Amino acid sequence: MTAYSITFSISAISYFGLGVWVVARHKNKVQKLYGILCITTCLWQGLWAIVFAGLPEPVAYLWLKICFTGIVFIPAVLYHFFSEFVGAEDNRHTVTAIYIACGLFAVLVWAEALFLNGFNTYSWGNSAKAGPLYKLFGLVIAFVIVRVILLFSKMDRYENISDIRKRQGRWVKTAALIYCGGAVDILSNYGVPVFPLSFLCLGTAIILFGYAILRLEFLAISVHPENYEEMRRREAASEEMKRHGMAAAFPLVSQGEVLGYLLLGEKMSEESYSKEDILLLRIVANQAALAYQRVRYLEMAVHGARTEMLGEIAGGFAHEIKTPLANISLPAELSIMDIVDIEQGKRKVEEVLPELKLRLKDIMHQTFKASEKIEAIRQFSKPGQVQLETVDLAKILQNSLGLLDHLLRKTNTRVRMDFPAAMPVIRGDAKQLEIVFVNLIKNAAEAMALHSSAGLARELWLKGSEEGNWVVATIKDSGPGIKRTDVGHLFEAYFTTKGSEGTGMGLFLSRQVIKAHGGQIDVKSEEGKGTEFIIRLPKSAGQDHAKFHQAAA
């Protein structure tokens, strides 16, 4: 075997390997045609490897006919492939005509001296000798090369084409023109002593095609082998897609955990989703996964601590979070439907693009809205973090009563509120203080309702006062009171007087919130005489209290 034979053998093996790999993994017509083109190109390069191998002439001539039976179909497959890639649906008749011509050439190959007529001998080796009808094959090759150039010129004029598709087109066009340059081999068939340089053209073309496949997602075929975990996820997604009649899935992954899937139907064009499609859907999927994970984490934390104090507030916020998440799904679904309409030719990109932009802006707005709600709940679950501002303690207590109005009515609890008209303001986090008072008032109302058989009046006193540099709020009930042995443990984590129904976290977290405000919380209780909680919070320095209340009024 000569050096020339080895060179062409390497080229043939490269194209054969790529062709088999693509055909084995193909999902649409474009991928399949490219694989077939690579396999027929393997015959082209394999022919030269055989000619340069120094075989006896009769054997070499037999192999020449065998290889040419496949080689003559290269112009048809090449033109068919580029027609499908460019999307030139009006070329079907031309493609069919070229296939018919190539089929006739395949028959003529075996007709004695009509298509092939032995060998031409040159200083560098032998070459197939063209028969009288071989010129027709040369005309078909020239026709295909011109048509391929026209196809790419047409693609360059497309306006409604994505950036990734344009980049793919540039690389594929360059590779195609270099590939067609390999037709220089035909000259040696006509007696022109030109060494066959197709291995250089085809070698360069396969490198360019390979770059387009690996870096620009040309043909969109996965290159890297999947590990067990990836295979497990793919199989799980495949089963879920089959159940829903879908063809593609985007996993919703957060911290390495699959939370769900964004399922999509197959494109009508049978093409894979573009890079822009994937980017948009991946952003939506990632934001949805992040929001869901944060909400679920909060729900698990609240459930784990079993704190009813947060439960009273988190319930309303959970409803508010679901709304923006639902508003993300609808515009995303409508956008996908519009993209499908464009692919089917029902609508134009120009009329859909403004709507897509508006929906994307709405998705971003709803995502930020959900994040704000989640952040608010997260801060509620961390009492050590407060956002201080000037607040009116009386108004906070009134809001707390409003949140528990249904419970107070149900338990028939009478509320008496006594706050001075010029109550000093404080600096605090209104929402977190509201949680504290909701918890204390709720505990008092439930304790009085639980011991109603004792004939105790259900009355609740809320009182405000000044005590030096403190603003004092007291919450006193007419309930059964607390055992003296239990009073000292009320603010300990997980200590409860409610048995299996209590969590032991409410008063513990309440104390944490008050301490984060620089305040104090104390309790006085005596069995049979009720319970009183005293909350002391520092005054806000430099405030005109009377003016504050006048402005608030």
Tab-separated table of N, CA and C in Angstrom, residues 321-395:
chain	number	residue	atom	x	y	z
A	321	ILE	N	-48.061	34.142	45.751
A	321	ILE	CA	-46.932	33.623	44.973
A	321	ILE	C	-47.426	32.788	43.801
A	322	LYS	N	-48.505	32.026	44.025
A	322	LYS	CA	-49.018	31.167	42.961
A	322	LYS	C	-49.485	31.976	41.757
A	323	THR	N	-50.005	33.172	42.007
A	323	THR	CA	-50.530	33.989	40.916
A	323	THR	C	-49.450	34.365	39.900
A	324	PRO	N	-48.302	34.970	40.326
A	324	PRO	CA	-47.274	35.287	39.317
A	324	PRO	C	-46.684	34.054	38.650
A	325	LEU	N	-46.581	32.928	39.375
A	325	LEU	CA	-46.060	31.712	38.757
A	325	LEU	C	-47.003	31.218	37.661
A	326	ALA	N	-48.305	31.303	37.935
A	326	ALA	CA	-49.278	30.910	36.918
A	326	ALA	C	-49.216	31.848	35.717
A	327	ASN	N	-48.944	33.140	35.982
A	327	ASN	CA	-48.869	34.125	34.900
A	327	ASN	C	-47.614	33.955	34.047
A	328	ILE	N	-46.657	33.174	34.521
A	328	ILE	CA	-45.462	32.876	33.726
A	328	ILE	C	-45.788	31.794	32.699
A	329	SER	N	-46.567	30.805	33.122
A	329	SER	CA	-46.857	29.648	32.274
A	329	SER	C	-47.653	30.023	31.024
A	330	LEU	N	-48.698	30.853	31.192
A	330	LEU	CA	-49.581	31.171	30.066
A	330	LEU	C	-48.864	31.892	28.927
A	331	PRO	N	-48.145	33.024	29.176
A	331	PRO	CA	-47.459	33.679	28.047
A	331	PRO	C	-46.390	32.806	27.410
A	332	ALA	N	-45.738	31.935	28.202
A	332	ALA	CA	-44.744	31.030	27.624
A	332	ALA	C	-45.418	30.052	26.667
A	333	GLU	N	-46.579	29.532	27.060
A	333	GLU	CA	-47.312	28.598	26.212
A	333	GLU	C	-47.799	29.275	24.931
A	334	LEU	N	-48.307	30.515	25.060
A	334	LEU	CA	-48.770	31.249	23.886
A	334	LEU	C	-47.616	31.544	22.924
A	335	SER	N	-46.439	31.847	23.497
A	335	SER	CA	-45.271	32.138	22.658
A	335	SER	C	-44.882	30.905	21.849
A	336	ILE	N	-44.914	29.731	22.480
A	336	ILE	CA	-44.582	28.499	21.771
A	336	ILE	C	-45.577	28.250	20.648
A	337	MET	N	-46.867	28.515	20.911
A	337	MET	CA	-47.893	28.333	19.876
A	337	MET	C	-47.647	29.273	18.692
A	338	ASP	N	-47.229	30.519	18.991
A	338	ASP	CA	-46.933	31.463	17.909
A	338	ASP	C	-45.747	31.001	17.079
A	339	ILE	N	-44.724	30.436	17.759
A	339	ILE	CA	-43.544	29.944	17.050
A	339	ILE	C	-43.939	28.804	16.109
A	340	VAL	N	-44.837	27.935	16.579
A	340	VAL	CA	-45.314	26.834	15.746
A	340	VAL	C	-46.071	27.376	14.528
A	341	ASP	N	-46.890	28.437	14.754
A	341	ASP	CA	-47.624	29.051	13.645
A	341	ASP	C	-46.672	29.618	12.593
A	342	ILE	N	-45.558	30.202	13.056
A	342	ILE	CA	-44.557	30.739	12.120
A	342	ILE	C	-43.957	29.612	11.295
A	343	GLU	N	-43.633	28.494	11.974
A	343	GLU	CA	-43.032	27.370	11.268
A	343	GLU	C	-43.985	26.784	10.236
A	344	GLN	N	-45.284	26.831	10.530
A	344	GLN	CA	-46.274	26.300	9.602
A	344	GLN	C	-46.666	27.310	8.531
A	345	GLY	N	-46.141	28.517	8.632
A	345	GLY	CA	-46.442	29.551	7.648
A	345	GLY	C	-47.777	30.234	7.859
A	346	LYS	N	-48.415	30.014	9.020
A	346	LYS	CA	-49.707	30.639	9.281
A	346	LYS	C	-49.566	32.110	9.650
A	347	ARG	N	-48.441	32.448	10.279
A	347	ARG	CA	-48.208	33.840	10.680
A	347	ARG	C	-46.784	34.227	10.313
A	348	LYS	N	-46.543	35.538	10.243
A	348	LYS	CA	-45.217	36.051	9.933
A	348	LYS	C	-44.535	36.517	11.205
A	349	VAL	N	-43.197	36.470	11.182
A	349	VAL	CA	-42.421	36.864	12.353
A	349	VAL	C	-42.693	38.320	12.715
A	350	GLU	N	-42.874	39.179	11.669
A	350	GLU	CA	-43.064	40.610	11.929
A	350	GLU	C	-44.302	40.874	12.787
A	351	GLU	N	-45.358	40.123	12.598
A	351	GLU	CA	-46.565	40.373	13.376
A	351	GLU	C	-46.541	39.676	14.732
A	352	VAL	N	-45.713	38.644	14.880
A	352	VAL	CA	-45.645	37.906	16.142
A	352	VAL	C	-44.614	38.508	17.102
A	353	LEU	N	-43.523	39.074	16.528
A	353	LEU	CA	-42.416	39.554	17.344
A	353	LEU	C	-42.826	40.560	18.426
A	354	PRO	N	-43.665	41.573	18.123
A	354	PRO	CA	-44.077	42.504	19.185
A	354	PRO	C	-44.800	41.792	20.343
A	355	GLU	N	-45.639	40.810	20.001
A	355	GLU	CA	-46.351	40.077	21.048
A	355	GLU	C	-45.371	39.265	21.887
A	356	LEU	N	-44.380	38.647	21.244
A	356	LEU	CA	-43.381	37.868	21.979
A	356	LEU	C	-42.610	38.741	22.949
A	357	LYS	N	-42.243	39.960	22.491
A	357	LYS	CA	-41.502	40.875	23.366
A	357	LYS	C	-42.324	41.246	24.590
A	358	LEU	N	-43.612	41.537	24.379
A	358	LEU	CA	-44.487	41.895	25.495
A	358	LEU	C	-44.625	40.733	26.477
A	359	ARG	N	-44.756	39.514	25.934
A	359	ARG	CA	-44.907	38.365	26.826
A	359	ARG	C	-43.631	38.103	27.623
A	360	LEU	N	-42.469	38.254	26.971
A	360	LEU	CA	-41.209	38.068	27.686
A	360	LEU	C	-41.050	39.091	28.805
A	361	LYS	N	-41.443	40.343	28.531
A	361	LYS	CA	-41.391	41.364	29.578
A	361	LYS	C	-42.321	41.000	30.727
A	362	ASP	N	-43.507	40.461	30.388
A	362	ASP	CA	-44.461	40.068	31.420
A	362	ASP	C	-43.919	38.907	32.245
A	363	ILE	N	-43.244	37.952	31.587
A	363	ILE	CA	-42.639	36.824	32.307
A	363	ILE	C	-41.592	37.325	33.286
A	364	MET	N	-40.746	38.268	32.831
A	364	MET	CA	-39.724	38.837	33.723
A	364	MET	C	-40.370	39.559	34.900
A	365	HIS	N	-41.429	40.334	34.615
A	365	HIS	CA	-42.116	41.076	35.671
A	365	HIS	C	-42.706	40.123	36.707
A	366	GLN	N	-43.351	39.059	36.233
A	366	GLN	CA	-43.981	38.114	37.151
A	366	GLN	C	-42.930	37.351	37.957
A	367	THR	N	-41.777	37.072	37.335
A	367	THR	CA	-40.702	36.381	38.052
A	367	THR	C	-40.167	37.241	39.183
A	368	PHE	N	-39.926	38.522	38.894
A	368	PHE	CA	-39.457	39.426	39.942
A	368	PHE	C	-40.503	39.581	41.040
A	369	LYS	N	-41.770	39.599	40.648
A	369	LYS	CA	-42.849	39.738	41.618
A	369	LYS	C	-42.874	38.543	42.569
A	370	ALA	N	-42.720	37.334	42.006
A	370	ALA	CA	-42.695	36.128	42.838
A	370	ALA	C	-41.485	36.144	43.770
A	371	SER	N	-40.328	36.597	43.243
A	371	SER	CA	-39.116	36.655	44.060
A	371	SER	C	-39.291	37.611	45.243
A	372	GLU	N	-39.953	38.740	45.021
A	372	GLU	CA	-40.190	39.691	46.105
A	372	GLU	C	-41.062	39.076	47.194
A	373	LYS	N	-42.107	38.340	46.779
A	373	LYS	CA	-42.980	37.703	47.760
A	373	LYS	C	-42.221	36.659	48.565
A	374	ILE	N	-41.404	35.879	47.874
A	374	ILE	CA	-40.636	34.828	48.548
A	374	ILE	C	-39.642	35.445	49.522
A	375	GLU	N	-39.004	36.534	49.108
A	375	GLU	CA	-38.034	37.200	49.979
A	375	GLU	C	-38.714	37.725	51.230
A	376	ALA	N	-39.942	38.228	51.086
A	376	ALA	CA	-40.675	38.723	52.254
A	376	ALA	C	-40.929	37.601	53.251
A	377	ILE	N	-41.363	36.430	52.750
A	377	ILE	CA	-41.614	35.296	53.633
A	377	ILE	C	-40.311	34.813	54.266
A	378	ARG	N	-39.227	34.810	53.473
A	378	ARG	CA	-37.932	34.378	54.010
A	378	ARG	C	-37.517	35.240	55.188
A	379	GLN	N	-37.742	36.548	55.078
A	379	GLN	CA	-37.379	37.436	56.174
A	379	GLN	C	-38.253	37.199	57.398
A	380	PHE	N	-39.525	36.832	57.169
A	380	PHE	CA	-40.390	36.518	58.303
A	380	PHE	C	-39.860	35.320	59.074
A	381	SER	N	-39.233	34.366	58.368
A	381	SER	CA	-38.753	33.150	59.020
A	381	SER	C	-37.417	33.357	59.713
A	382	LYS	N	-36.806	34.551	59.576
A	382	LYS	CA	-35.528	34.840	60.226
A	382	LYS	C	-35.687	36.086	61.094
A	383	PRO	N	-36.147	35.899	62.341
A	383	PRO	CA	-36.437	37.046	63.196
A	383	PRO	C	-35.240	37.927	63.480
A	384	GLY	N	-34.021	37.397	63.322
A	384	GLY	CA	-32.846	38.208	63.606
A	384	GLY	C	-32.614	39.287	62.571
A	385	GLN	N	-33.320	39.247	61.448
A	385	GLN	CA	-33.148	40.233	60.387
A	385	GLN	C	-34.372	41.140	60.346
A	386	VAL	N	-34.198	42.406	60.654
A	386	VAL	CA	-35.312	43.356	60.654
A	386	VAL	C	-34.953	44.558	59.804
A	387	GLN	N	-35.968	45.161	59.210
A	387	GLN	CA	-35.797	46.388	58.435
A	387	GLN	C	-36.504	47.504	59.201
A	388	LEU	N	-35.716	48.330	59.864
A	388	LEU	CA	-36.270	49.332	60.770
A	388	LEU	C	-36.765	50.558	60.013
A	389	GLU	N	-37.941	51.022	60.436
A	389	GLU	CA	-38.514	52.260	59.939
A	389	GLU	C	-39.453	52.810	61.011
A	390	THR	N	-39.837	54.046	60.876
A	390	THR	CA	-40.725	54.654	61.873
A	390	THR	C	-42.127	54.077	61.726
A	391	VAL	N	-42.636	53.502	62.830
A	391	VAL	CA	-43.950	52.856	62.801
A	391	VAL	C	-44.762	53.251	64.027
A	392	ASP	N	-46.069	53.124	63.895
A	392	ASP	CA	-47.021	53.422	64.968
A	392	ASP	C	-47.467	52.097	65.574
A	393	LEU	N	-47.112	51.885	66.845
A	393	LEU	CA	-47.413	50.631	67.503
A	393	LEU	C	-48.915	50.378	67.593
A	394	ALA	N	-49.696	51.443	67.813
A	394	ALA	CA	-51.160	51.291	67.897
A	394	ALA	C	-51.731	50.779	66.589
A	395	LYS	N	-51.203	51.291	65.484
A	395	LYS	CA	-51.705	50.854	64.184
A	395	LYS	C	-51.330	49.392	63.921
